[in-house]
Amino acid sequence: MSPADCAGCGAPDVELCPACRLLLRGDPVELEVQGGLHVVAALRYEAEAREVVLAYKARGRLRLDAALSSALAVAVGRVAPPGPDGRAPLLVAVPPSPAGRRRRGWDPVERLVRRAGLATVPGGLVVRPGRGGGAQKHLDRAARQRARVGCLRADPCLAGVRVVVVDDVVTTGSTLQEAHRALSEAGASVVGAACLAATPLLAEAARRPRHLNGR
Ligand SMILES: [Zn+2]
């Protein structure tokens, strides 16, 4: 696929064709990850939507941020309505892994949040030094989760503050679980998480009645 073709379906000479653009308007999926965190994902991470996310994140087609940030904003709006005091919760982004940051030199989540006209708490969550950089692809889900615990640290200034976690792609949910843990430990009140996309497996699990979810 040439970099000048539709990032979703490969249609020639267009950044994003009308059909793929429509697809990215989002059909939010609501799910719950272990630990009880409520998650809204704007897109299913499959087919054309997955291609567009990959073109943006892995191949650096940054102009896709316009369409993707609109999708993320839909998820944020769904999970973070204003509280009784009329104020919306603060957004806290999941930081990129040190390896991801080195490889890209930019932060895909922060870029989408800014493009959507929103802002996150700077340094709200950080990767603990020496943690979170190792390859975890060979680990099964439980081992990944064990490896993640303690990877993130939340700013103690967030104690007593209502926050929403923001991330790009939720795969197993273990990163969101760790973000939830770190923020709760710092005393923040975590309202939920807003993500750009969820893998089909998680999205399908969310569709089943809760008693079949195995949680
Ligand atoms: Zn297309």
mmCIF file of C-alpha atoms and ligand atoms in Angstrom:
data_model
loop_
_atom_site.group_PDB
_atom_site.id
_atom_site.type_symbol
_atom_site.label_atom_id
_atom_site.label_comp_id
_atom_site.label_asym_id
_atom_site.label_seq_id
_atom_site.Cartn_x
_atom_site.Cartn_y
_atom_site.Cartn_z
ATOM 1 C CA MET A 1 0.000 0.000 0.000
ATOM 2 C CA SER A 2 1.498 3.326 -1.045
ATOM 3 C CA PRO A 3 1.666 6.073 1.589
ATOM 4 C CA ALA A 4 -0.587 8.137 -0.696
ATOM 5 C CA ASP A 5 -3.412 5.583 -0.591
ATOM 6 C CA CYS A 6 -6.309 5.240 1.847
ATOM 7 C CA ALA A 7 -4.816 4.083 5.145
ATOM 8 C CA GLY A 8 -7.809 1.809 5.738
ATOM 9 C CA CYS A 9 -8.580 0.004 2.487
ATOM 10 C CA GLY A 10 -5.843 1.068 0.068
ATOM 11 C CA ALA A 11 -8.100 3.028 -2.306
ATOM 12 C CA PRO A 12 -5.747 5.132 -4.439
ATOM 13 C CA ASP A 13 -4.763 8.752 -3.966
ATOM 14 C CA VAL A 14 -6.670 9.607 -0.837
ATOM 15 C CA GLU A 15 -5.494 9.877 2.781
ATOM 16 C CA LEU A 16 -8.737 8.300 3.951
ATOM 17 C CA CYS A 17 -11.590 7.343 1.606
ATOM 18 C CA PRO A 18 -15.189 8.340 2.460
ATOM 19 C CA ALA A 19 -16.161 4.776 3.440
ATOM 20 C CA CYS A 20 -13.241 4.432 5.854
ATOM 21 C CA ARG A 21 -13.856 7.926 7.191
ATOM 22 C CA LEU A 22 -17.422 6.928 7.978
ATOM 23 C CA LEU A 23 -16.207 3.769 9.685
ATOM 24 C CA LEU A 24 -13.965 5.829 11.949
ATOM 25 C CA ARG A 25 -16.863 7.889 13.216
ATOM 26 C CA GLY A 26 -17.012 5.176 15.800
ATOM 27 C CA ASP A 27 -19.437 2.662 17.182
ATOM 28 C CA PRO A 28 -18.295 2.727 20.787
ATOM 29 C CA VAL A 29 -17.939 -0.533 22.651
ATOM 30 C CA GLU A 30 -18.359 -0.542 26.407
ATOM 31 C CA LEU A 31 -16.557 -3.138 28.453
ATOM 32 C CA GLU A 32 -15.146 -3.784 31.853
ATOM 33 C CA VAL A 33 -11.609 -4.924 32.549
ATOM 34 C CA GLN A 34 -10.590 -6.920 35.577
ATOM 35 C CA GLY A 35 -10.670 -4.815 38.681
ATOM 36 C CA GLY A 36 -13.983 -3.301 37.610
ATOM 37 C CA LEU A 37 -12.742 -0.451 35.431
ATOM 38 C CA HIS A 38 -15.396 0.720 32.965
ATOM 39 C CA VAL A 39 -13.935 1.203 29.480
ATOM 40 C CA VAL A 40 -15.385 2.863 26.391
ATOM 41 C CA ALA A 41 -13.523 2.103 23.151
ATOM 42 C CA ALA A 42 -14.459 4.137 20.076
ATOM 43 C CA LEU A 43 -13.550 1.471 17.508
ATOM 44 C CA ARG A 44 -13.086 -2.241 17.082
ATOM 45 C CA TYR A 45 -9.429 -2.961 16.418
ATOM 46 C CA GLU A 46 -9.992 -4.984 13.245
ATOM 47 C CA ALA A 47 -10.111 -4.657 9.453
ATOM 48 C CA GLU A 48 -9.900 -1.093 8.097
ATOM 49 C CA ALA A 49 -9.997 0.571 11.518
ATOM 50 C CA ARG A 50 -6.970 -1.488 12.596
ATOM 51 C CA GLU A 51 -5.120 -0.567 9.399
ATOM 52 C CA VAL A 52 -5.706 3.134 10.016
ATOM 53 C CA VAL A 53 -4.548 2.919 13.641
ATOM 54 C CA LEU A 54 -1.421 1.039 12.542
ATOM 55 C CA ALA A 55 -0.696 3.533 9.760
ATOM 56 C CA TYR A 56 -0.873 6.314 12.336
ATOM 57 C CA LYS A 57 0.994 4.648 15.200
ATOM 58 C CA ALA A 58 3.509 2.405 13.472
ATOM 59 C CA ARG A 59 4.035 4.106 10.140
ATOM 60 C CA GLY A 60 3.761 7.683 11.308
ATOM 61 C CA ARG A 61 0.953 8.863 9.003
ATOM 62 C CA LEU A 62 0.286 11.731 11.344
ATOM 63 C CA ARG A 63 -2.417 13.399 9.281
ATOM 64 C CA LEU A 64 -4.719 10.558 10.280
ATOM 65 C CA ASP A 65 -4.839 12.204 13.697
ATOM 66 C CA ALA A 66 -7.811 14.316 12.573
ATOM 67 C CA ALA A 67 -10.154 11.351 12.067
ATOM 68 C CA LEU A 68 -8.735 9.300 14.933
ATOM 69 C CA SER A 69 -8.928 12.147 17.432
ATOM 70 C CA SER A 70 -12.627 12.633 16.637
ATOM 71 C CA ALA A 71 -13.212 8.950 17.376
ATOM 72 C CA LEU A 72 -11.312 9.190 20.659
ATOM 73 C CA ALA A 73 -13.291 12.306 21.607
ATOM 74 C CA VAL A 74 -16.530 10.307 21.201
ATOM 75 C CA ALA A 75 -15.226 7.724 23.693
ATOM 76 C CA VAL A 76 -14.099 10.429 26.126
ATOM 77 C CA GLY A 77 -17.520 12.101 25.964
ATOM 78 C CA ARG A 78 -19.240 8.800 26.630
ATOM 79 C CA VAL A 79 -17.180 7.872 29.674
ATOM 80 C CA ALA A 80 -16.643 11.310 31.179
ATOM 81 C CA PRO A 81 -19.829 13.321 31.465
ATOM 82 C CA PRO A 82 -19.530 16.270 33.864
ATOM 83 C CA GLY A 83 -20.024 15.463 37.555
ATOM 84 C CA PRO A 84 -22.710 16.908 39.852
ATOM 85 C CA ASP A 85 -20.623 20.077 40.152
ATOM 86 C CA GLY A 86 -20.760 20.491 36.352
ATOM 87 C CA ARG A 87 -17.065 19.751 35.959
ATOM 88 C CA ALA A 88 -15.730 17.000 33.732
ATOM 89 C CA PRO A 89 -13.139 14.626 35.187
ATOM 90 C CA LEU A 90 -9.492 15.254 34.308
ATOM 91 C CA LEU A 91 -7.879 13.098 31.643
ATOM 92 C CA VAL A 92 -4.781 11.075 32.453
ATOM 93 C CA ALA A 93 -2.978 9.411 29.546
ATOM 94 C CA VAL A 94 -1.301 6.028 29.719
ATOM 95 C CA PRO A 95 2.338 6.886 28.967
ATOM 96 C CA PRO A 96 4.130 5.105 26.112
ATOM 97 C CA SER A 97 6.605 2.410 27.086
ATOM 98 C CA PRO A 98 10.207 3.662 27.136
ATOM 99 C CA ALA A 99 10.854 1.461 24.061
ATOM 100 C CA GLY A 100 7.885 2.937 22.195
ATOM 101 C CA ARG A 101 8.944 6.469 23.054
ATOM 102 C CA ARG A 102 12.487 5.827 21.812
ATOM 103 C CA ARG A 103 11.286 4.177 18.619
ATOM 104 C CA ARG A 104 8.761 6.848 17.643
ATOM 105 C CA GLY A 105 9.989 10.000 19.285
ATOM 106 C CA TRP A 106 6.366 11.121 19.702
ATOM 107 C CA ASP A 107 3.413 10.100 21.797
ATOM 108 C CA PRO A 108 0.409 8.781 19.829
ATOM 109 C CA VAL A 109 -2.083 9.186 22.683
ATOM 110 C CA GLU A 110 -1.064 12.723 23.661
ATOM 111 C CA ARG A 111 -1.178 13.773 20.028
ATOM 112 C CA LEU A 112 -4.763 12.546 19.626
ATOM 113 C CA VAL A 113 -5.885 14.163 22.857
ATOM 114 C CA ARG A 114 -4.430 17.537 21.822
ATOM 115 C CA ARG A 115 -5.848 17.235 18.314
ATOM 116 C CA ALA A 116 -9.275 16.660 19.876
ATOM 117 C CA GLY A 117 -8.889 19.980 21.700
ATOM 118 C CA LEU A 118 -8.568 18.234 25.057
ATOM 119 C CA ALA A 119 -5.732 18.108 27.562
ATOM 120 C CA THR A 120 -4.300 15.550 29.921
ATOM 121 C CA VAL A 121 -2.687 16.067 33.315
ATOM 122 C CA PRO A 122 1.046 16.358 32.506
ATOM 123 C CA GLY A 123 2.902 13.520 34.197
ATOM 124 C CA GLY A 124 -0.340 12.178 35.675
ATOM 125 C CA LEU A 125 0.964 8.674 35.072
ATOM 126 C CA VAL A 126 4.613 7.852 34.470
ATOM 127 C CA VAL A 127 6.514 4.642 33.830
ATOM 128 C CA ARG A 128 8.641 3.770 36.819
ATOM 129 C CA PRO A 129 12.327 3.921 35.924
ATOM 130 C CA GLY A 130 13.595 0.532 34.823
ATOM 131 C CA ARG A 131 10.086 -0.852 34.351
ATOM 132 C CA GLY A 132 7.849 -1.452 31.385
ATOM 133 C CA GLY A 133 10.580 -1.610 28.766
ATOM 134 C CA GLY A 134 10.879 -5.362 28.379
ATOM 135 C CA ALA A 135 9.301 -7.400 25.605
ATOM 136 C CA GLN A 136 6.190 -9.099 26.948
ATOM 137 C CA LYS A 137 4.796 -10.639 23.783
ATOM 138 C CA HIS A 138 5.918 -14.140 24.781
ATOM 139 C CA LEU A 139 4.074 -13.983 28.091
ATOM 140 C CA ASP A 140 0.536 -15.238 28.547
ATOM 141 C CA ARG A 141 -2.118 -12.950 29.866
ATOM 142 C CA ALA A 142 -1.684 -13.765 33.539
ATOM 143 C CA ALA A 143 2.104 -13.472 33.337
ATOM 144 C CA ARG A 144 1.794 -10.169 31.499
ATOM 145 C CA GLN A 145 -0.454 -8.833 34.186
ATOM 146 C CA ARG A 146 1.973 -9.919 36.927
ATOM 147 C CA ALA A 147 4.821 -8.274 35.022
ATOM 148 C CA ARG A 148 2.827 -5.050 34.715
ATOM 149 C CA VAL A 149 1.985 -4.580 38.369
ATOM 150 C CA GLY A 150 4.014 -1.670 39.702
ATOM 151 C CA CYS A 151 5.052 -0.422 36.234
ATOM 152 C CA LEU A 152 3.206 2.871 36.553
ATOM 153 C CA ARG A 153 3.225 5.588 39.159
ATOM 154 C CA ALA A 154 0.546 8.267 39.498
ATOM 155 C CA ASP A 155 1.111 11.859 40.566
ATOM 156 C CA PRO A 156 0.161 12.148 44.270
ATOM 157 C CA CYS A 157 -1.433 15.528 43.423
ATOM 158 C CA LEU A 158 -4.314 13.523 41.948
ATOM 159 C CA ALA A 159 -5.491 12.406 45.402
ATOM 160 C CA GLY A 160 -9.214 13.069 45.650
ATOM 161 C CA VAL A 161 -9.485 14.094 41.980
ATOM 162 C CA ARG A 162 -11.935 12.477 39.505
ATOM 163 C CA VAL A 163 -9.978 11.174 36.533
ATOM 164 C CA VAL A 164 -10.488 9.263 33.289
ATOM 165 C CA VAL A 165 -7.680 7.124 31.894
ATOM 166 C CA VAL A 166 -6.997 7.597 28.168
ATOM 167 C CA ASP A 167 -5.212 5.072 25.952
ATOM 168 C CA ASP A 168 -5.081 4.136 22.279
ATOM 169 C CA VAL A 169 -5.532 0.379 21.836
ATOM 170 C CA VAL A 170 -6.754 -1.917 24.583
ATOM 171 C CA THR A 171 -5.714 -5.514 23.940
ATOM 172 C CA THR A 172 -5.747 -7.576 27.141
ATOM 173 C CA GLY A 173 -6.680 -4.718 29.426
ATOM 174 C CA SER A 174 -3.634 -5.326 31.625
ATOM 175 C CA THR A 175 -2.202 -1.843 31.025
ATOM 176 C CA LEU A 176 -5.510 -0.204 31.938
ATOM 177 C CA GLN A 177 -5.670 -2.393 35.018
ATOM 178 C CA GLU A 178 -2.236 -1.171 36.063
ATOM 179 C CA ALA A 179 -3.204 2.466 35.382
ATOM 180 C CA HIS A 180 -6.318 1.956 37.511
ATOM 181 C CA ARG A 181 -4.232 0.432 40.304
ATOM 182 C CA ALA A 182 -1.627 3.203 40.285
ATOM 183 C CA LEU A 183 -4.197 6.004 40.226
ATOM 184 C CA SER A 184 -6.294 4.418 42.965
ATOM 185 C CA GLU A 185 -3.170 3.949 45.078
ATOM 186 C CA ALA A 186 -2.472 7.672 44.695
ATOM 187 C CA GLY A 187 -5.987 8.364 45.956
ATOM 188 C CA ALA A 188 -7.560 9.424 42.650
ATOM 189 C CA SER A 189 -11.155 8.514 41.901
ATOM 190 C CA VAL A 190 -11.071 6.689 38.556
ATOM 191 C CA VAL A 191 -14.343 7.189 36.682
ATOM 192 C CA GLY A 192 -13.419 4.945 33.741
ATOM 193 C CA ALA A 193 -11.204 4.717 30.689
ATOM 194 C CA ALA A 194 -11.616 6.058 27.159
ATOM 195 C CA CYS A 195 -9.749 4.272 24.380
ATOM 196 C CA LEU A 196 -9.440 4.628 20.665
ATOM 197 C CA ALA A 197 -9.937 0.930 19.919
ATOM 198 C CA ALA A 198 -10.448 -2.475 21.543
ATOM 199 C CA THR A 199 -9.398 -5.832 20.109
ATOM 200 C CA PRO A 200 -12.332 -7.922 18.805
ATOM 201 C CA LEU A 201 -11.941 -10.471 21.592
ATOM 202 C CA LEU A 202 -12.482 -7.886 24.293
ATOM 203 C CA ALA A 203 -15.221 -6.188 22.307
ATOM 204 C CA GLU A 204 -17.073 -9.489 21.845
ATOM 205 C CA ALA A 205 -16.721 -10.393 25.517
ATOM 206 C CA ALA A 206 -18.316 -7.042 26.295
ATOM 207 C CA ARG A 207 -21.338 -7.904 24.162
ATOM 208 C CA ARG A 208 -22.141 -11.068 26.055
ATOM 209 C CA PRO A 209 -24.377 -10.888 29.082
ATOM 210 C CA ARG A 210 -22.293 -10.163 32.128
ATOM 211 C CA HIS A 211 -22.864 -13.576 33.753
ATOM 212 C CA LEU A 212 -21.168 -15.202 30.758
ATOM 213 C CA ASN A 213 -18.193 -12.917 30.935
ATOM 214 C CA GLY A 214 -16.374 -15.103 33.410
ATOM 215 C CA ARG A 215 -15.623 -12.165 35.629
HETATM 216 ZN ZN ZN B 1 -10.635 3.395 2.562
#
